[in-house]
Amino acid sequence: MDNAKLAQLYGQAVIDPSTRLSRLYAQALLTDETLTPVLLSALYAQCICLQHPNVADLYAQALVDPHPVPWMAEEVVTAAYCWRVDRTDGVTFGFTSHDQDLTFDDVTYEAATGFTPTAVDTSDSLSVDNLDVDGVLSSDKITEDELAGGVYDFARVTIYLVNWKNISDPKLILRRGTIGRIRYGKTGFTAEIRGLTEAYQQKAGAVYQKTCRANLGDAKCGVNLASYTTTGRVTTVYRDTQFATNVVADAGFYDYGTITWTSGDNRYSTSETKVFMTDGTIEVYLPTIWQPQVGDTFTIVAGCDRNYSTCINRFNNRLNFRGEPMVPGNDYLASYPIKGSANVVAAGDDASRG
């Protein structure tokens, strides 16, 4: 790198003084043997003239401090990318761009998967940083069924830059985040890795609303899902969103419920029930990944439309209802007083279905 480019990089660090970047830019300047003492002195004086004494101090300290990642300052850099994936079920995998497996921190990073990262999109705002990783389905640890089943959704990802020649050297953490959308085919996949600021895009706190804020069966709801879960089997297939089963229950009992496939091509995946009929016919919101087959088995959990009437009549869970059923809606606020019961907000209104 020529002197002009190095000076430009260090000038950027002066304008936007970041402790880590300033140290790295100072190190880059000092390790360039072509820089003369006159130029070094001029750069140091420029820091003081621009009233950035903190950057000037870092520059002076870099004269005696070791490089933060020493092996990256060597003439020949033997670098490799490593990806650590911590799934939400506690399983941890490691993958590397190197041509041989690497092991550190009790994790073996497999070399046979062919990962290719895209450019990292980073900004100084609170927008979410994104990075796509392309991979080939050549590892037994990543299968098409698991990708379809969502076992990698929201998995934590850490991307390292390591010295494969001496794996005990300090490692540079390039990115931490979680896996977002995954696009996949029969031979490969592309995983979106979202930065840590993704958490700031999520809703925080409770919202005053007519319907329940709890999820059926969680700690706030308190309903024991085991009492409302049954197993079933597909008896007839009409299309990829509708099929008949041997499940017996009242119409609507499993509306908004969840089907988890336990056999067949769709195993590991889940579907949300749209309509349940008394004859056991089920219609789901989205087509299943693969066409269901007669004999495919599943477990199905009763659904909840989050209305107060459903909480009382189906689950007898009035005390744990996490909504405000008497809050008026927009239509009520826009109306005018009339004689009769129309002035009263009904708690059993089906708000979720309009």
CSV table of C-alpha atoms in Angstrom, one decimal:
chain,number,residue,atom,x,y,z
A,1,MET,CA,0.0,0.0,0.0
A,2,ASP,CA,1.5,3.4,-1.0
A,3,ASN,CA,2.0,6.3,1.4
A,4,ALA,CA,-0.9,8.4,0.0
A,5,LYS,CA,-3.4,5.6,0.6
A,6,LEU,CA,-2.1,5.0,4.1
A,7,ALA,CA,-2.4,8.7,4.9
A,8,GLN,CA,-5.9,8.7,3.5
A,9,LEU,CA,-7.0,5.8,5.7
A,10,TYR,CA,-5.4,7.4,8.8
A,11,GLY,CA,-7.1,10.7,7.9
A,12,GLN,CA,-10.5,8.9,7.9
A,13,ALA,CA,-9.7,7.6,11.4
A,14,VAL,CA,-8.9,11.2,12.5
A,15,ILE,CA,-12.2,12.6,11.1
A,16,ASP,CA,-14.2,9.8,12.7
A,17,PRO,CA,-12.0,8.7,15.6
A,18,SER,CA,-12.7,5.1,16.5
A,19,THR,CA,-10.3,3.6,19.0
A,20,ARG,CA,-9.9,0.3,17.3
A,21,LEU,CA,-9.7,1.7,13.7
A,22,SER,CA,-7.2,4.4,14.8
A,23,ARG,CA,-4.9,1.8,16.3
A,24,LEU,CA,-5.1,-0.4,13.2
A,25,TYR,CA,-4.4,2.5,10.9
A,26,ALA,CA,-1.5,3.7,13.0
A,27,GLN,CA,-0.1,0.2,13.0
A,28,ALA,CA,-0.4,0.1,9.2
A,29,LEU,CA,1.5,3.3,8.9
A,30,LEU,CA,4.2,2.3,11.3
A,31,THR,CA,4.8,-1.1,9.7
A,32,ASP,CA,5.4,0.5,6.3
A,33,GLU,CA,9.1,0.6,5.9
A,34,THR,CA,8.9,3.2,3.2
A,35,LEU,CA,7.5,5.9,5.5
A,36,THR,CA,10.1,8.5,6.5
A,37,PRO,CA,10.4,10.0,10.0
A,38,VAL,CA,9.5,13.4,8.4
A,39,LEU,CA,6.2,12.0,7.1
A,40,LEU,CA,5.4,10.3,10.4
A,41,SER,CA,6.0,13.5,12.3
A,42,ALA,CA,3.8,15.4,9.9
A,43,LEU,CA,0.9,13.0,10.4
A,44,TYR,CA,1.4,13.2,14.2
A,45,ALA,CA,1.3,17.0,14.0
A,46,GLN,CA,-1.8,16.9,11.8
A,47,CYS,CA,-3.7,15.0,14.6
A,48,ILE,CA,-2.8,17.7,17.1
A,49,CYS,CA,-3.7,20.5,14.7
A,50,LEU,CA,-7.1,19.0,14.0
A,51,GLN,CA,-7.7,18.9,17.8
A,52,HIS,CA,-7.9,15.2,18.1
A,53,PRO,CA,-5.6,14.5,21.0
A,54,ASN,CA,-7.2,11.1,21.6
A,55,VAL,CA,-6.2,10.0,18.1
A,56,ALA,CA,-2.7,11.4,18.5
A,57,ASP,CA,-2.3,9.6,21.8
A,58,LEU,CA,-3.4,6.3,20.1
A,59,TYR,CA,-0.9,7.0,17.4
A,60,ALA,CA,1.9,7.6,19.8
A,61,GLN,CA,0.9,4.5,21.9
A,62,ALA,CA,1.0,2.4,18.7
A,63,LEU,CA,4.7,3.1,18.5
A,64,VAL,CA,5.2,0.7,21.5
A,65,ASP,CA,2.1,-1.5,21.6
A,66,PRO,CA,2.1,-4.8,19.7
A,67,HIS,CA,-0.3,-5.3,16.8
A,68,PRO,CA,-3.8,-6.3,18.0
A,69,VAL,CA,-3.7,-9.3,15.6
A,70,PRO,CA,0.0,-9.9,15.2
A,71,TRP,CA,-0.2,-12.6,12.5
A,72,MET,CA,-2.1,-10.2,10.2
A,73,ALA,CA,1.0,-7.9,10.1
A,74,GLU,CA,3.2,-10.6,8.8
A,75,GLU,CA,4.4,-10.5,5.2
A,76,VAL,CA,2.5,-13.7,4.3
A,77,VAL,CA,-0.9,-14.0,5.9
A,78,THR,CA,-2.4,-17.5,6.2
A,79,ALA,CA,-6.0,-16.6,6.9
A,80,ALA,CA,-9.2,-18.6,6.7
A,81,TYR,CA,-12.9,-17.9,7.5
A,82,CYS,CA,-14.6,-19.9,10.2
A,83,TRP,CA,-18.3,-20.0,10.9
A,84,ARG,CA,-19.7,-21.1,14.3
A,85,VAL,CA,-23.4,-21.9,14.3
A,86,ASP,CA,-25.3,-22.4,17.6
A,87,ARG,CA,-28.8,-23.6,17.0
A,88,THR,CA,-31.6,-22.8,19.3
A,89,ASP,CA,-31.8,-26.5,20.3
A,90,GLY,CA,-28.3,-26.4,21.8
A,91,VAL,CA,-26.5,-28.1,18.8
A,92,THR,CA,-23.3,-26.4,17.7
A,93,PHE,CA,-21.6,-26.8,14.3
A,94,GLY,CA,-18.5,-25.3,12.8
A,95,PHE,CA,-17.5,-24.7,9.1
A,96,THR,CA,-14.4,-23.2,7.5
A,97,SER,CA,-13.3,-21.9,4.1
A,98,HIS,CA,-10.0,-23.7,4.6
A,99,ASP,CA,-9.3,-27.0,2.8
A,100,GLN,CA,-8.7,-28.9,6.0
A,101,ASP,CA,-10.7,-29.2,9.2
A,102,LEU,CA,-9.8,-26.7,12.0
A,103,THR,CA,-10.4,-27.2,15.7
A,104,PHE,CA,-10.5,-24.6,18.5
A,105,ASP,CA,-12.7,-23.9,21.5
A,106,ASP,CA,-13.8,-27.5,21.5
A,107,VAL,CA,-15.5,-27.1,18.1
A,108,THR,CA,-14.3,-28.8,14.9
A,109,TYR,CA,-14.8,-26.5,11.9
A,110,GLU,CA,-15.6,-28.7,8.9
A,111,ALA,CA,-13.8,-28.0,5.6
A,112,ALA,CA,-16.1,-30.0,3.2
A,113,THR,CA,-19.0,-27.6,3.0
A,114,GLY,CA,-18.0,-25.0,0.5
A,115,PHE,CA,-19.1,-21.8,2.2
A,116,THR,CA,-18.8,-18.5,0.3
A,117,PRO,CA,-19.6,-15.2,2.1
A,118,THR,CA,-20.9,-12.1,0.3
A,119,ALA,CA,-19.8,-8.5,1.0
A,120,VAL,CA,-20.6,-7.4,4.6
A,121,ASP,CA,-23.1,-4.4,4.7
A,122,THR,CA,-22.2,-2.3,7.7
A,123,SER,CA,-23.3,1.2,8.7
A,124,ASP,CA,-22.9,3.5,11.7
A,125,SER,CA,-26.6,3.8,12.1
A,126,LEU,CA,-29.0,1.4,13.9
A,127,SER,CA,-30.0,-0.3,10.6
A,128,VAL,CA,-29.5,-4.0,10.5
A,129,ASP,CA,-26.2,-5.2,9.1
A,130,ASN,CA,-26.6,-8.0,6.6
A,131,LEU,CA,-24.4,-10.7,5.2
A,132,ASP,CA,-25.4,-13.6,2.9
A,133,VAL,CA,-23.5,-17.0,3.1
A,134,ASP,CA,-23.8,-19.4,0.2
A,135,GLY,CA,-23.2,-23.1,1.0
A,136,VAL,CA,-23.3,-26.4,-0.7
A,137,LEU,CA,-25.3,-29.3,0.8
A,138,SER,CA,-22.2,-31.5,1.0
A,139,SER,CA,-22.1,-31.8,4.8
A,140,ASP,CA,-24.1,-34.4,6.7
A,141,LYS,CA,-24.7,-31.8,9.4
A,142,ILE,CA,-26.9,-29.7,7.1
A,143,THR,CA,-29.7,-31.4,5.3
A,144,GLU,CA,-32.5,-30.2,3.1
A,145,ASP,CA,-35.1,-31.6,5.5
A,146,GLU,CA,-33.7,-29.7,8.5
A,147,LEU,CA,-33.5,-26.4,6.5
A,148,ALA,CA,-37.2,-26.9,5.5
A,149,GLY,CA,-38.1,-27.8,9.1
A,150,GLY,CA,-36.7,-24.6,10.4
A,151,VAL,CA,-34.2,-26.0,12.9
A,152,TYR,CA,-31.6,-23.3,11.8
A,153,ASP,CA,-34.1,-20.4,12.2
A,154,PHE,CA,-32.7,-17.8,14.6
A,155,ALA,CA,-29.5,-19.8,15.2
A,156,ARG,CA,-26.6,-17.6,16.5
A,157,VAL,CA,-23.7,-17.2,14.1
A,158,THR,CA,-20.1,-16.0,14.8
A,159,ILE,CA,-17.7,-15.5,11.9
A,160,TYR,CA,-14.0,-15.6,12.6
A,161,LEU,CA,-10.9,-14.8,10.6
A,162,VAL,CA,-8.2,-17.2,11.9
A,163,ASN,CA,-4.6,-18.1,11.2
A,164,TRP,CA,-4.9,-21.7,9.9
A,165,LYS,CA,-1.1,-22.1,10.1
A,166,ASN,CA,-1.2,-21.5,13.9
A,167,ILE,CA,-4.8,-21.9,15.1
A,168,SER,CA,-3.8,-20.7,18.7
A,169,ASP,CA,-3.0,-17.2,17.4
A,170,PRO,CA,-5.5,-14.4,18.3
A,171,LYS,CA,-8.7,-14.6,16.2
A,172,LEU,CA,-10.5,-11.7,14.7
A,173,ILE,CA,-14.3,-11.7,15.1
A,174,LEU,CA,-15.8,-10.3,11.9
A,175,ARG,CA,-19.5,-10.6,12.6
A,176,ARG,CA,-22.0,-11.8,15.2
A,177,GLY,CA,-25.6,-12.2,14.4
A,178,THR,CA,-28.5,-14.6,13.8
A,179,ILE,CA,-29.8,-16.5,10.8
A,180,GLY,CA,-32.7,-14.9,9.1
A,181,ARG,CA,-34.2,-16.0,5.8
A,182,ILE,CA,-32.9,-19.2,4.2
A,183,ARG,CA,-33.3,-20.0,0.5
A,184,TYR,CA,-32.4,-23.5,-0.5
A,185,GLY,CA,-32.5,-26.1,-3.2
A,186,LYS,CA,-31.5,-29.7,-3.7
A,187,THR,CA,-27.7,-28.9,-3.9
A,188,GLY,CA,-27.2,-25.6,-2.0
A,189,PHE,CA,-28.6,-22.8,0.1
A,190,THR,CA,-28.2,-19.2,0.9
A,191,ALA,CA,-28.5,-18.0,4.5
A,192,GLU,CA,-29.1,-14.4,5.5
A,193,ILE,CA,-27.1,-13.4,8.6
A,194,ARG,CA,-28.5,-10.4,10.4
A,195,GLY,CA,-26.5,-8.2,12.7
A,196,LEU,CA,-26.9,-7.7,16.4
A,197,THR,CA,-29.0,-4.5,15.8
A,198,GLU,CA,-31.8,-6.8,14.6
A,199,ALA,CA,-32.9,-7.0,18.2
A,200,TYR,CA,-33.7,-3.3,18.2
A,201,GLN,CA,-36.1,-3.8,15.4
A,202,GLN,CA,-38.4,-6.0,17.5
A,203,LYS,CA,-41.4,-4.8,19.4
A,204,ALA,CA,-40.7,-4.2,23.1
A,205,GLY,CA,-43.3,-3.9,25.8
A,206,ALA,CA,-47.0,-4.7,25.9
A,207,VAL,CA,-49.6,-3.2,23.6
A,208,TYR,CA,-53.0,-2.2,24.8
A,209,GLN,CA,-55.3,-4.2,22.6
A,210,LYS,CA,-58.6,-6.2,22.5
A,211,THR,CA,-57.1,-9.6,21.7
A,212,CYS,CA,-54.8,-11.6,24.0
A,213,ARG,CA,-51.0,-10.8,23.9
A,214,ALA,CA,-49.9,-14.3,25.2
A,215,ASN,CA,-49.2,-17.3,23.0
A,216,LEU,CA,-51.2,-20.4,23.7
A,217,GLY,CA,-49.4,-22.6,26.2
A,218,ASP,CA,-46.7,-20.1,27.2
A,219,ALA,CA,-45.9,-19.0,30.8
A,220,LYS,CA,-48.3,-16.0,30.6
A,221,CYS,CA,-51.1,-18.1,29.2
A,222,GLY,CA,-50.7,-21.1,31.5
A,223,VAL,CA,-52.7,-23.6,29.4
A,224,ASN,CA,-51.3,-27.1,29.5
A,225,LEU,CA,-51.0,-27.9,25.8
A,226,ALA,CA,-50.7,-31.7,26.5
A,227,SER,CA,-54.4,-31.7,27.2
A,228,TYR,CA,-55.2,-30.1,23.8
A,229,THR,CA,-52.7,-32.1,21.7
A,230,THR,CA,-53.5,-35.3,19.7
A,231,THR,CA,-51.9,-37.4,17.0
A,232,GLY,CA,-53.4,-38.0,13.6
A,233,ARG,CA,-52.9,-39.6,10.3
A,234,VAL,CA,-53.7,-38.5,6.7
A,235,THR,CA,-56.5,-40.5,5.1
A,236,THR,CA,-57.2,-38.6,1.9
A,237,VAL,CA,-55.2,-35.9,0.1
A,238,TYR,CA,-57.2,-33.2,-1.8
A,239,ARG,CA,-54.4,-30.8,-2.5
A,240,ASP,CA,-51.2,-29.5,-0.7
A,241,THR,CA,-53.4,-27.2,1.5
A,242,GLN,CA,-56.3,-29.5,2.3
A,243,PHE,CA,-56.4,-33.2,3.4
A,244,ALA,CA,-58.7,-35.5,5.4
A,245,THR,CA,-57.5,-37.1,8.7
A,246,ASN,CA,-58.7,-39.4,11.4
A,247,VAL,CA,-58.8,-36.7,14.0
A,248,VAL,CA,-62.2,-36.3,15.7
A,249,ALA,CA,-63.2,-33.0,17.3
A,250,ASP,CA,-65.7,-30.2,17.1
A,251,ALA,CA,-65.6,-27.9,14.0
A,252,GLY,CA,-63.1,-25.1,14.6
A,253,PHE,CA,-61.4,-26.7,17.5
A,254,TYR,CA,-58.0,-26.8,15.8
A,255,ASP,CA,-58.4,-23.5,13.9
A,256,TYR,CA,-55.2,-21.4,14.3
A,257,GLY,CA,-53.5,-24.5,15.7
A,258,THR,CA,-50.2,-26.0,14.7
A,259,ILE,CA,-49.5,-29.3,12.9
A,260,THR,CA,-46.1,-30.9,13.4
A,261,TRP,CA,-45.3,-33.6,10.9
A,262,THR,CA,-43.8,-36.7,12.4
A,263,SER,CA,-43.4,-38.9,9.2
A,264,GLY,CA,-43.3,-38.6,5.5
A,265,ASP,CA,-41.6,-36.0,3.3
A,266,ASN,CA,-42.7,-33.1,5.5
A,267,ARG,CA,-41.3,-34.4,8.8
A,268,TYR,CA,-39.5,-31.8,10.9
A,269,SER,CA,-41.8,-29.1,9.4
A,270,THR,CA,-44.9,-27.4,10.8
A,271,SER,CA,-48.1,-26.0,9.3
A,272,GLU,CA,-50.7,-23.6,10.7
A,273,THR,CA,-54.2,-24.8,10.6
A,274,LYS,CA,-56.7,-22.5,8.9
A,275,VAL,CA,-59.9,-24.5,9.1
A,276,PHE,CA,-60.8,-27.8,10.9
A,277,MET,CA,-64.0,-29.5,10.0
A,278,THR,CA,-66.0,-32.1,12.0
A,279,ASP,CA,-65.2,-34.9,9.5
A,280,GLY,CA,-61.5,-34.4,10.3
A,281,THR,CA,-60.7,-32.4,7.1
A,282,ILE,CA,-57.9,-29.9,7.7
A,283,GLU,CA,-57.1,-26.9,5.6
A,284,VAL,CA,-53.7,-25.1,6.3
A,285,TYR,CA,-52.8,-21.5,5.4
A,286,LEU,CA,-49.7,-22.3,3.3
A,287,PRO,CA,-49.0,-25.2,1.0
A,288,THR,CA,-46.9,-27.9,2.7
A,289,ILE,CA,-43.3,-28.2,1.5
A,290,TRP,CA,-44.0,-31.5,-0.2
A,291,GLN,CA,-47.4,-33.0,-1.1
A,292,PRO,CA,-48.8,-34.9,1.9
A,293,GLN,CA,-49.3,-38.6,1.4
A,294,VAL,CA,-51.9,-41.0,2.8
A,295,GLY,CA,-50.5,-42.5,6.0
A,296,ASP,CA,-48.3,-39.5,6.9
A,297,THR,CA,-48.6,-38.9,10.7
A,298,PHE,CA,-48.6,-35.7,12.7
A,299,THR,CA,-49.4,-34.1,16.0
A,300,ILE,CA,-51.9,-31.3,16.1
A,301,VAL,CA,-52.4,-28.7,18.9
A,302,ALA,CA,-55.7,-26.8,19.4
A,303,GLY,CA,-55.6,-23.3,18.2
A,304,CYS,CA,-56.6,-20.0,19.8
A,305,ASP,CA,-57.8,-16.9,17.9
A,306,ARG,CA,-56.9,-14.8,21.0
A,307,ASN,CA,-60.4,-13.7,21.7
A,308,TYR,CA,-61.9,-13.4,25.2
A,309,SER,CA,-64.9,-15.7,24.3
A,310,THR,CA,-62.5,-18.4,23.1
A,311,CYS,CA,-60.4,-18.2,26.2
A,312,ILE,CA,-63.5,-18.7,28.3
A,313,ASN,CA,-65.4,-21.3,26.3
A,314,ARG,CA,-62.6,-23.5,25.0
A,315,PHE,CA,-59.9,-23.2,27.6
A,316,ASN,CA,-61.7,-21.9,30.7
A,317,ASN,CA,-58.7,-19.6,31.2
A,318,ARG,CA,-60.5,-16.3,32.0
A,319,LEU,CA,-58.0,-15.3,34.7
A,320,ASN,CA,-55.0,-15.5,32.4
A,321,PHE,CA,-56.4,-13.6,29.5
A,322,ARG,CA,-53.8,-11.0,28.5
A,323,GLY,CA,-55.9,-8.5,26.6
A,324,GLU,CA,-58.4,-5.7,27.2
A,325,PRO,CA,-61.6,-7.2,25.8
A,326,MET,CA,-63.7,-4.1,26.5
A,327,VAL,CA,-61.5,-1.7,24.6
A,328,PRO,CA,-63.6,0.0,21.8
A,329,GLY,CA,-62.5,-0.4,18.2
A,330,ASN,CA,-62.4,2.2,15.5
A,331,ASP,CA,-65.9,1.5,14.3
A,332,TYR,CA,-67.2,2.0,17.8
A,333,LEU,CA,-65.3,5.2,18.3
A,334,ALA,CA,-66.7,6.6,15.0
A,335,SER,CA,-70.3,5.7,15.9
A,336,TYR,CA,-72.9,7.7,17.8
A,337,PRO,CA,-75.1,6.9,20.8
A,338,ILE,CA,-78.3,5.1,20.0
A,339,LYS,CA,-81.0,3.4,22.1
A,340,GLY,CA,-80.3,-0.2,22.9
A,341,SER,CA,-77.3,-2.5,23.5
A,342,ALA,CA,-75.3,-1.2,20.5
A,343,ASN,CA,-73.6,1.2,22.9
A,344,VAL,CA,-71.9,-1.6,24.7
A,345,VAL,CA,-68.6,-3.2,23.5
A,346,ALA,CA,-69.1,-6.9,23.4
A,347,ALA,CA,-66.2,-8.9,24.9
A,348,GLY,CA,-66.8,-11.9,22.6
A,349,ASP,CA,-66.4,-10.1,19.3
A,350,ASP,CA,-64.2,-12.0,16.9
A,351,ALA,CA,-61.6,-9.3,16.5
A,352,SER,CA,-59.0,-11.5,14.8
A,353,ARG,CA,-61.4,-12.4,11.9
A,354,GLY,CA,-62.8,-8.9,11.4
